[in-house]
XYZ file of C-alpha atoms in Angstrom:
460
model
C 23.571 -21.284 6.232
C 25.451 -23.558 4.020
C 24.835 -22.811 0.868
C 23.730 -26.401 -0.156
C 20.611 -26.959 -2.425
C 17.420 -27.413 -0.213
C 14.918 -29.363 -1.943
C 12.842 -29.265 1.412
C 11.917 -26.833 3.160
C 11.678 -27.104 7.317
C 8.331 -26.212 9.233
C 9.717 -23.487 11.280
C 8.786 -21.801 14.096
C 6.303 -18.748 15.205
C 10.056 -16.538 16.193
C 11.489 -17.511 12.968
C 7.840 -16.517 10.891
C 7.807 -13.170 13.534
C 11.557 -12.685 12.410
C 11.353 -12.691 8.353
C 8.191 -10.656 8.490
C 9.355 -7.742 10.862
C 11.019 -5.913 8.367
C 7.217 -5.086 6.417
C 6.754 -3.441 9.571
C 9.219 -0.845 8.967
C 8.300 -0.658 5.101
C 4.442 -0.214 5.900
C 5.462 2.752 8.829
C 6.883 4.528 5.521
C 4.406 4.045 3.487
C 1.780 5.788 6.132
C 3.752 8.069 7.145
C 4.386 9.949 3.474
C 0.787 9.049 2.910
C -0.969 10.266 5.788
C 1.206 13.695 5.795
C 2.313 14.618 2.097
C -0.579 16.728 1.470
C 0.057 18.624 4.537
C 3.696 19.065 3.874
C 2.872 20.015 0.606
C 0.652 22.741 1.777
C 3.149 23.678 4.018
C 5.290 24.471 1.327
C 2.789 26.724 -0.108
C 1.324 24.114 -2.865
C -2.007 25.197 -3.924
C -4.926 22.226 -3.889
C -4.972 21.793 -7.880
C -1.472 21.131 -7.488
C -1.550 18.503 -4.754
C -2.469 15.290 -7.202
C 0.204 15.754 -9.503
C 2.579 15.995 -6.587
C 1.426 12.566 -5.895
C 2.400 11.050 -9.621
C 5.290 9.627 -8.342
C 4.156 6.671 -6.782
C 2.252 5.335 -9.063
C 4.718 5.670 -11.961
C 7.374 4.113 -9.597
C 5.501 1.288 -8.530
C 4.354 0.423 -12.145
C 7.920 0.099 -13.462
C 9.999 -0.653 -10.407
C 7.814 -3.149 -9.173
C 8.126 -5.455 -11.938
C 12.006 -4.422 -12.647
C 12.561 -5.808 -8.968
C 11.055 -8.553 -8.869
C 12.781 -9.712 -12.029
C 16.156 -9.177 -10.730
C 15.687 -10.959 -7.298
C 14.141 -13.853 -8.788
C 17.500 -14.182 -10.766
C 20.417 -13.095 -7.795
C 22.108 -15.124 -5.553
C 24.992 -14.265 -2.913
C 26.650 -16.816 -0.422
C 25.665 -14.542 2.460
C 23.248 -11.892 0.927
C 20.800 -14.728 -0.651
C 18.134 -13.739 -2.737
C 16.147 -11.089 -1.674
C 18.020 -9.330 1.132
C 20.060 -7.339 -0.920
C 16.935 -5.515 -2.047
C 15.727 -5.587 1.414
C 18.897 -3.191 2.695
C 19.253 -1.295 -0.311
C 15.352 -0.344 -0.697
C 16.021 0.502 3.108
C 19.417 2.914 3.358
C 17.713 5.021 0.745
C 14.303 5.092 1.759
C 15.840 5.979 5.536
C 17.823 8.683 4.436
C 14.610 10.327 2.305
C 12.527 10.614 5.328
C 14.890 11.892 7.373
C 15.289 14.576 4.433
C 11.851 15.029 3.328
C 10.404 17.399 6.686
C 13.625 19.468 5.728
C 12.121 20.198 1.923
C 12.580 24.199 1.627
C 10.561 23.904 -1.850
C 8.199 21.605 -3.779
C 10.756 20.240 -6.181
C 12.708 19.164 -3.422
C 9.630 17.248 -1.233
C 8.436 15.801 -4.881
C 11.627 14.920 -5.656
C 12.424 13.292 -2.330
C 9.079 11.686 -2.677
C 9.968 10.112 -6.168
C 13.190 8.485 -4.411
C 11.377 7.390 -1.456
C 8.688 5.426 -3.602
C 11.371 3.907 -5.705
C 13.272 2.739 -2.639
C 10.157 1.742 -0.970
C 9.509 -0.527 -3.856
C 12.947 -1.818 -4.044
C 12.616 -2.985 -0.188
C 8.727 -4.108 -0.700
C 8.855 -5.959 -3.925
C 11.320 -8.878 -3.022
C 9.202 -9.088 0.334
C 6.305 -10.829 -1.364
C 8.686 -13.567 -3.056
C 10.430 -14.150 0.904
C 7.282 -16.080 1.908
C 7.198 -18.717 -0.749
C 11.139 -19.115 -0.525
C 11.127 -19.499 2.936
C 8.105 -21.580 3.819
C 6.599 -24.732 2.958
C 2.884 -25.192 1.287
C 1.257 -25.688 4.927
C 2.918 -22.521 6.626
C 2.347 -20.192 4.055
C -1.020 -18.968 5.057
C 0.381 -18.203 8.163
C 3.143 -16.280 6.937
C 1.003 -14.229 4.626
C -1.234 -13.413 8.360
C 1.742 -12.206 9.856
C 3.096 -10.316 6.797
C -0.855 -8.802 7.175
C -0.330 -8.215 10.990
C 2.824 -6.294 10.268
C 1.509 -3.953 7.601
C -1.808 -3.312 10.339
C 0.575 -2.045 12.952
C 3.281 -0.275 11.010
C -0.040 1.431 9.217
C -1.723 2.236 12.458
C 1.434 3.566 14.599
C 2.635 5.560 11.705
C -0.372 7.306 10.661
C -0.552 8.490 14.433
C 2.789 9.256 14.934
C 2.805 13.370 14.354
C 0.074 13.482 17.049
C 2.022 11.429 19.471
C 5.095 13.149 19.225
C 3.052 16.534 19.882
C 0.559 14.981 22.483
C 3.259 12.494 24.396
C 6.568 13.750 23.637
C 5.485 17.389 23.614
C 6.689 18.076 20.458
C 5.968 21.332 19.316
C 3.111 21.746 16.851
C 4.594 25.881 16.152
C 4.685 26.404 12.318
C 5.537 30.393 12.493
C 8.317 30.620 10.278
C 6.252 28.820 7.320
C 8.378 25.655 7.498
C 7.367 22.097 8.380
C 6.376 22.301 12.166
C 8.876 20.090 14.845
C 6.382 17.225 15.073
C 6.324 16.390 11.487
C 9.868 16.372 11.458
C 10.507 14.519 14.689
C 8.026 11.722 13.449
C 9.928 11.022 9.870
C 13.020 11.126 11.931
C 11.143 8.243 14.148
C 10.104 6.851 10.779
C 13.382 6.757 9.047
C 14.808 4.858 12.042
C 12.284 2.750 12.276
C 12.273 1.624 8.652
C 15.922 0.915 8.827
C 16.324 -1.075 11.914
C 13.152 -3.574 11.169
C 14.588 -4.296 8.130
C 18.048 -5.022 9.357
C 16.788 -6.790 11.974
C 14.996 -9.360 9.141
C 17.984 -9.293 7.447
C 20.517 -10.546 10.583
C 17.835 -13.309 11.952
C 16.777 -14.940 8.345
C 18.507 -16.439 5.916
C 17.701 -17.802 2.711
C 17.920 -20.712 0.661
C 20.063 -21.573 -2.343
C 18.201 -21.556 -5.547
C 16.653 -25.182 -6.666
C 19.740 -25.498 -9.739
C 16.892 -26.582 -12.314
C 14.070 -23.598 -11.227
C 16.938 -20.627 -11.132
C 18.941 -22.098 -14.359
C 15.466 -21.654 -16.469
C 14.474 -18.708 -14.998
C 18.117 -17.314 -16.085
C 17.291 -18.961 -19.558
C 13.842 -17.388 -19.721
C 15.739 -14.219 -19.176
C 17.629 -14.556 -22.517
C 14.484 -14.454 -24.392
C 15.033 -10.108 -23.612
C 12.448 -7.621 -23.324
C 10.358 -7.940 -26.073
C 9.392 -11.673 -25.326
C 8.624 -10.360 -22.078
C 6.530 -7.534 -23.761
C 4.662 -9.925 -26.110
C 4.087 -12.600 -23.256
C 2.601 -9.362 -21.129
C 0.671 -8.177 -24.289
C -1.215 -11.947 -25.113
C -2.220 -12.054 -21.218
C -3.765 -9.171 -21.436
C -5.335 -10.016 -24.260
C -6.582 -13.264 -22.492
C -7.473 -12.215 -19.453
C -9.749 -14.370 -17.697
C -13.702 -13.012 -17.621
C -13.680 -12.901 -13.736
C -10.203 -10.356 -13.655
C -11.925 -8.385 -16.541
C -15.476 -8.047 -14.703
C -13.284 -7.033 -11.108
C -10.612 -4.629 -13.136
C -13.895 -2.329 -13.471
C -14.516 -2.619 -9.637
C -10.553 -1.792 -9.050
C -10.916 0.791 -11.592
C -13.791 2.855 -9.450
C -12.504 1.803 -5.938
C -9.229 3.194 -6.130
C -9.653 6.798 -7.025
C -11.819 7.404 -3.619
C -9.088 5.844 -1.471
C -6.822 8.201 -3.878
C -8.958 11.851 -3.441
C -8.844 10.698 0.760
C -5.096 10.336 0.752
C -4.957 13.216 -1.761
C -7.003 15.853 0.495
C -8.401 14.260 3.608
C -6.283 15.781 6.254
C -5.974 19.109 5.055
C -9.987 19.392 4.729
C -9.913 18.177 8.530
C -7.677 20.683 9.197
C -9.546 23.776 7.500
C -13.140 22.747 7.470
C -13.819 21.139 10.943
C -11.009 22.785 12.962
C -11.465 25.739 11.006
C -7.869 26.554 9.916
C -7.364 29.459 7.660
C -3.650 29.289 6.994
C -1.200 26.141 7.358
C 0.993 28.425 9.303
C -1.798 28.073 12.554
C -1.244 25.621 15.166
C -4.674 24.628 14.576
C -3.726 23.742 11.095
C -1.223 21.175 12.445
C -3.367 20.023 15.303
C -6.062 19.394 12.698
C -3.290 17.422 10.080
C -2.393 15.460 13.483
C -5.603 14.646 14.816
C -6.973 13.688 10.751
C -3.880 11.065 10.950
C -5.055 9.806 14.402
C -8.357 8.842 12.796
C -6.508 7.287 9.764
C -4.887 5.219 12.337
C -8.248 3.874 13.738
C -9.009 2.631 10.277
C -6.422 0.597 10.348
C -7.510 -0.640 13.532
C -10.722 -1.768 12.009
C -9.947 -2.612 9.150
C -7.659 -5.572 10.678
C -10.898 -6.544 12.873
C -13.163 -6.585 10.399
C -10.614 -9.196 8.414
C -11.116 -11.212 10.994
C -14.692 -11.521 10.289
C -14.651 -11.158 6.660
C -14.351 -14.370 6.082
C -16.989 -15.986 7.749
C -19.012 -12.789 6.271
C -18.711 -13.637 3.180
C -19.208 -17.641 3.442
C -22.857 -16.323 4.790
C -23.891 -13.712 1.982
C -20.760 -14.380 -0.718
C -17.977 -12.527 -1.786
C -19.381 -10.199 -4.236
C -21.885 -8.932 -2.366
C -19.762 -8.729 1.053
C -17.776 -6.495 -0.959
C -20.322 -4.771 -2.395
C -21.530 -3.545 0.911
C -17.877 -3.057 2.531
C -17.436 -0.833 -0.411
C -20.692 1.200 0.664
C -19.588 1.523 4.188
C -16.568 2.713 2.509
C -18.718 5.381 0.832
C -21.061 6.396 3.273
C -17.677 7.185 5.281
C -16.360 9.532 2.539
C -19.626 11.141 2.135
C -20.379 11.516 5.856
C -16.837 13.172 6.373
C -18.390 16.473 5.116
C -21.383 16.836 7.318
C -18.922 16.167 10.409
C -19.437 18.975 13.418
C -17.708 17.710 16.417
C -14.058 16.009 15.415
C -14.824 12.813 17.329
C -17.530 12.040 14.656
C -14.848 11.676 12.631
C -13.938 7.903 14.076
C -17.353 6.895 12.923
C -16.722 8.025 9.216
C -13.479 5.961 9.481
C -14.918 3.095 10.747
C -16.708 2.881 7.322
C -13.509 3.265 5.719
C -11.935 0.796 7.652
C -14.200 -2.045 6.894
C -13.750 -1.119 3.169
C -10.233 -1.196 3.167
C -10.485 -4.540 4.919
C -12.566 -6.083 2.002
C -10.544 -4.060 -0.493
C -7.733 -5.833 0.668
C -9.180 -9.490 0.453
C -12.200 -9.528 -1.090
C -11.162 -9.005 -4.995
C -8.213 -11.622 -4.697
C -10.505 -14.093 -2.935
C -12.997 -13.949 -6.034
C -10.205 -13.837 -8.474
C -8.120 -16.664 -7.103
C -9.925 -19.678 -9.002
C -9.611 -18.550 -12.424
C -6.121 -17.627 -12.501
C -3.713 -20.292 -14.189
C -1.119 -21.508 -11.535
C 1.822 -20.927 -14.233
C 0.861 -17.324 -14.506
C 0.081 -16.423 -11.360
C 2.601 -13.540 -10.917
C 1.845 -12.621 -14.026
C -1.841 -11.622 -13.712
C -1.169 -9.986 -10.445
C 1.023 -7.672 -12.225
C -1.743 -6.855 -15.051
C -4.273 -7.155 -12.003
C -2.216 -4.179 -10.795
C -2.855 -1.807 -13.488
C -5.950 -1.427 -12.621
C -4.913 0.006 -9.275
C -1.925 2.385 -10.515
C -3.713 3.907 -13.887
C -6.861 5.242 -12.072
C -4.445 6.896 -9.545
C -2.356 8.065 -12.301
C -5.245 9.524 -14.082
C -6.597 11.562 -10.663
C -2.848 12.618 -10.585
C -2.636 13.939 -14.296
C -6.346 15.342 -14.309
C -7.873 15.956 -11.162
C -6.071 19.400 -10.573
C -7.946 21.063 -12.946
C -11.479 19.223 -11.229
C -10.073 21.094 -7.916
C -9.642 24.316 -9.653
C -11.861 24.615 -12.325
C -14.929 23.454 -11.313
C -14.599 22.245 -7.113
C -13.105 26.065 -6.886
C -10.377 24.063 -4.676
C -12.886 22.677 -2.034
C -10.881 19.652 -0.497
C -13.714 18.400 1.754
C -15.943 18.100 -1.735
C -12.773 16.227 -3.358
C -13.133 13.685 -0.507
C -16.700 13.182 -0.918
C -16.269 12.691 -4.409
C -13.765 9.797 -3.459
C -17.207 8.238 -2.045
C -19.682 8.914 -4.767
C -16.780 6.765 -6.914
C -16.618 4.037 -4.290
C -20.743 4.178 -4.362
C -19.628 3.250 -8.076
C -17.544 0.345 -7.513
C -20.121 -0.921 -5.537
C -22.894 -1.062 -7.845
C -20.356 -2.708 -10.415
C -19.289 -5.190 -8.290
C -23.018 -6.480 -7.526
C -23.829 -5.983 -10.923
C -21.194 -6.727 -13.230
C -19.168 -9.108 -11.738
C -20.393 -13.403 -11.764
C -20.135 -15.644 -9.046
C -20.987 -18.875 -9.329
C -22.824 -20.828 -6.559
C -20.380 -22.239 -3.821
C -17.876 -21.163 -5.888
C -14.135 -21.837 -4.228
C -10.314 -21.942 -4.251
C -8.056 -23.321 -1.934
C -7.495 -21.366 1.166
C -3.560 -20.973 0.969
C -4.141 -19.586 -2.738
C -6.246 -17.090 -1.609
C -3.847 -15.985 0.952
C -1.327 -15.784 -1.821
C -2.580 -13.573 -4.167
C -4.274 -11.468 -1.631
C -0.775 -10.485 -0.495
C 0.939 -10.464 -3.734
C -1.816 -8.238 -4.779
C -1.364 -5.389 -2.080
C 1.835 -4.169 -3.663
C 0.671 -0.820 -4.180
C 0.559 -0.459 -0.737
C-alpha cells in the first residue's frame, strides 16, 4: 500500500474482514490451550493443589501491565511496510510459538511457570494491538461486523483448542501413557499443533492486510500527548478512577464476584474431573489423562454454547433487560459449577457446561452492553482499561490467597474449589439484580456496544 494519508476509509469486503481477523484465531487457540491444560501439567509435574493458583499469577500480572504498555506503543509506531500494529502481531507470535512448543517439555515447575509468564506476555503483545486493527481498518458502518468476526474467531480457536489433547489421543491415536511421570504424548503433540497454529494465522493476517498511514494531525498529538511522561499518564489514570461513572462502579462489584468462579474452574476443573468422576488416584494413570482430556472436551462445548446463546442474547435481553438477563445467565453459570460435584456418569458433565456456557456468553456482552451509555467517547479506552481491573485483581487475589483456602481449610478438595467458583457467581448475580440501575428503555448505539464489548475481553 502506498503509504499516502487515507482520510477515508473503503467498505471492504467479507475475504478482506475474514483475512485481518484470522490471526485472533491463532491467539485465542493459545489462550485455551494453556488454560484448559496448565493445571494438569502442573500436576504432572508434581505441584500440589495449594500451589496451583499461584502458578497461575502470571497472567494476570502480565496482562495488567503489558496490556496497557502495548497498546501505548502501537498507537504511536509506524513502518512503510510493517504499519501499525503488525509488528506486535509477529513479535507477540514468534515468542508465544516457541513457548508452547517448550512448555509440554517443562522437567520442573519453575520452568512451566516460567514458560507460562513468557507465553502471557507474548500473548498480550500479539492480542493487544488486535483490538485497535478494527477501528484502523474499518469504517463506522463495518465495524460491528468486524467485531462479529473477531467474536467468531475467538469461538472456534476456544472450542478446537480446548479439545485438542482428546483429539490427538482419540483421532490421531496419540498416546495418553504418562509412566515415566512426564507430560503424556498427547499434551505435547497438541501444543506442538498449537504453537503452529498460532504462528501461521497470524502470519497469514499479517501477508493479506495492510494498514493505513497515520491521519498526520491524530498520530502528531498522540506523539505530543506522549511527552507529557508517565506521571501525567498516572494522574490522568488516578482522576478517572476517581470519577468513575455510577453505572461502571455499581458493575465493577458484579466483575469483582464473577470472575473468581470462572478463575477456581480454570484453576481446578479438569483435574477434579480427572480424580473425582473418573476416579484417578495418581496423574501418572491413563485415566488421569483420559479424564484431563475428556474435562477439556466439555470446556469445548461451552464454547459451543456460549456462541449460540450470543446469538440470542440480544433479543433476550430487549424482552426482560440487561441486568436481569445477566443476572440469570450468571445463575445458569452457577448452578453449572455447583452441579459439577454431584456429577455420576461423565456425559452429565455437558449439561453442567451448558450452564457455563450461557454465562460466559452474557459475561462476555452483557456488562459492556449496560456500561456503554455512560462512558465519555474521549475516554473510552481509558475506562476499559480501569473497567479491567476489576477482572485481573480478583484473579490476582485467588492467585495470592486461595492456596492456603485449598490447604487449610478445603484439605485440597478441587471439586469443592470449583463449586465454590459457583457459590461466588450465585454472588454476582444477586449484585447485579440488586445493586446495579437500569433505567427504563435505556440504550446506546449498537456499533458502541460492539466496541467496548470487544475491547473489554482483553483478558481473554
Amino acid at each position: 500500500m502506498n503509504p499516502t494519508q487515507v482520510t477515508h476509509k473503503p467498505l471492504l469486503s467479507f475475504v478482506q474482514i475474514f483475512n485481518m481477523s484470522f490471526g485472533f484465531f491463532g491467539i485465542q487457540f493459545g489462550w485455551d490451550l494453556q488454560r484448559a491444560n496448565m493445571g494438569p501439567i502442573y500436576e504432572y509435574l508434581h505441584a500440589s493443589p495449594d500451589q496451583i493458583p499461584l502458578l497461575f499469577l502470571a497472567a494476570p500480572l502480565t496482562g495488567l501491565i503489558v496490556q496497557p504498555i502495548i497498546g501505548y506503543m502501537s498507537d504511536r509506531t509506524w513502518h512503510p511496510w510493517w504499519g501499525r500494529r503488525r509488528p506486535y502481531f509477529f513479535v507477540g507470535a514468534v515468542l508465544s510459538s516457541i513457548c508452547l512448543f517448550l512448555m509440554p517439555n517443562s522437567g520442573a515447575l519453575w520452568m512451566a511457570a516460567g514458560l507460562l509468564w513468557i507465553l502471557d506476555t507474548a500473548g498480550n503483545i500479539a492480542m493487544e494491538p488486535f483490538r485497535a486493527f478494527v477501528a484502523d481498518k474499518l469504517p463506522e458502518k463495518q465495524r460491528t461486523r468486524g467485531f462479529a468476526m473477531q467474536s467468531l474467531m475467538i469461538a472456534l480457536g476456544g472450542t478446537i483448542a480446548s479439545s485438542l489433547p482428546w483429539i490427538m489421543a482419540h483421532v490421531f491415536n496419540v498416546s495418553n501413557e504418562n509412566n515415566t511421570g512426564g507430560i503424556p504424548p498427547s499434551v505435547k503433540y497438541a501444543f506442538y499443533a498449537g504453537g503452529s497454529i498460532f504462528f501461521i494465522a497470524v502470519l497469514y493476517t499479517i501477508l493479506t492486510s495492510r494498514e493505513y498511514p497515520p491521519a498526520d494531525i491524530g498520530f502528531k498529538d498522540k506523539v505530543k500527548e506522549s511527552n507529557k511522561g508517565f506521571g501525567g499518564g498516572f494522574m490522568e489514570i488516578i482522576h478517572s478512577i476517581k470519577n468513575m461513572p455510577a453505572k461502571m462502579k455499581q458493575l465493577a462489584w458484579v466483575q469483582f464476584f464473577t470472575w473468581p468462579g470462572l478463575f477456581l474452574m480454570w484453576f481446578y476443573y479438569s483435574t477434579a474431573v480427572a480424580r473425582n468422576i473418573f476416579g484417578a488416584t495418581d496423574e501418572k494413570q491413563a485415566i488421569y489423562t483420559e479424564g484431563v482430556q475428556f474435562a477439556g472436551l466439555t470446556l469445548s462445548f461451552y464454547n459451543i454454547v456460549a456462541f449460540v446463546t450470543a446469538l440470542t442474547i440480544p433479543f433476550i435481553a430487549n424482552r426482560l433487560g440487561r441486568k436481569l438477563t445477566h443476572s440469570l445467565c450468571l445463575l445458569c453459570g452457577a448452578l453449572g459449577l455447583l452441579s459439577v460435584g454431584f456429577v455420576s456418569d461423565k456425559y452429565m458433565l455437558y449439561g453442567c457446561m451448558t450452564g457455563v456456557g450461557i454465562a460466559w456468553a452474557s459475561i462476555l456482552s452483557m456488562p459492556y452492553a449496560m456500561l456503554a451509555g455512560s462512558l465519555p467517547e474521549n475516554k473510552i479506552g481509558l475506562y476499559m482499561g480501569i473497567f479491567n481491573f476489576f477482572i485481573v485483581l480478583p484473579e490476582i487475589i485467588a492467585s495470592l490467597f486461595f492456596g492456603w483456602i485449598m490447604l487449610h481449610l478445603l484439605n485440597n478438595n478441587r471439586m469443592l474449589a470449583v463449586q465454590i467458583g459457583g457459590v461466588m457467581m450465585i454472588l454476582a448475580a444477586l449484585l447485579c439484580l440488586f445493586i446495579v440501575k437500569e433505567k427504563k428503555n435505556e440504550t446506546a448505539p449498537e456499533e458502541k456496544i460492539a466496541e467496548i464489548e470487544i475491547e473489554g475481553q482483553r483478558s481473554i
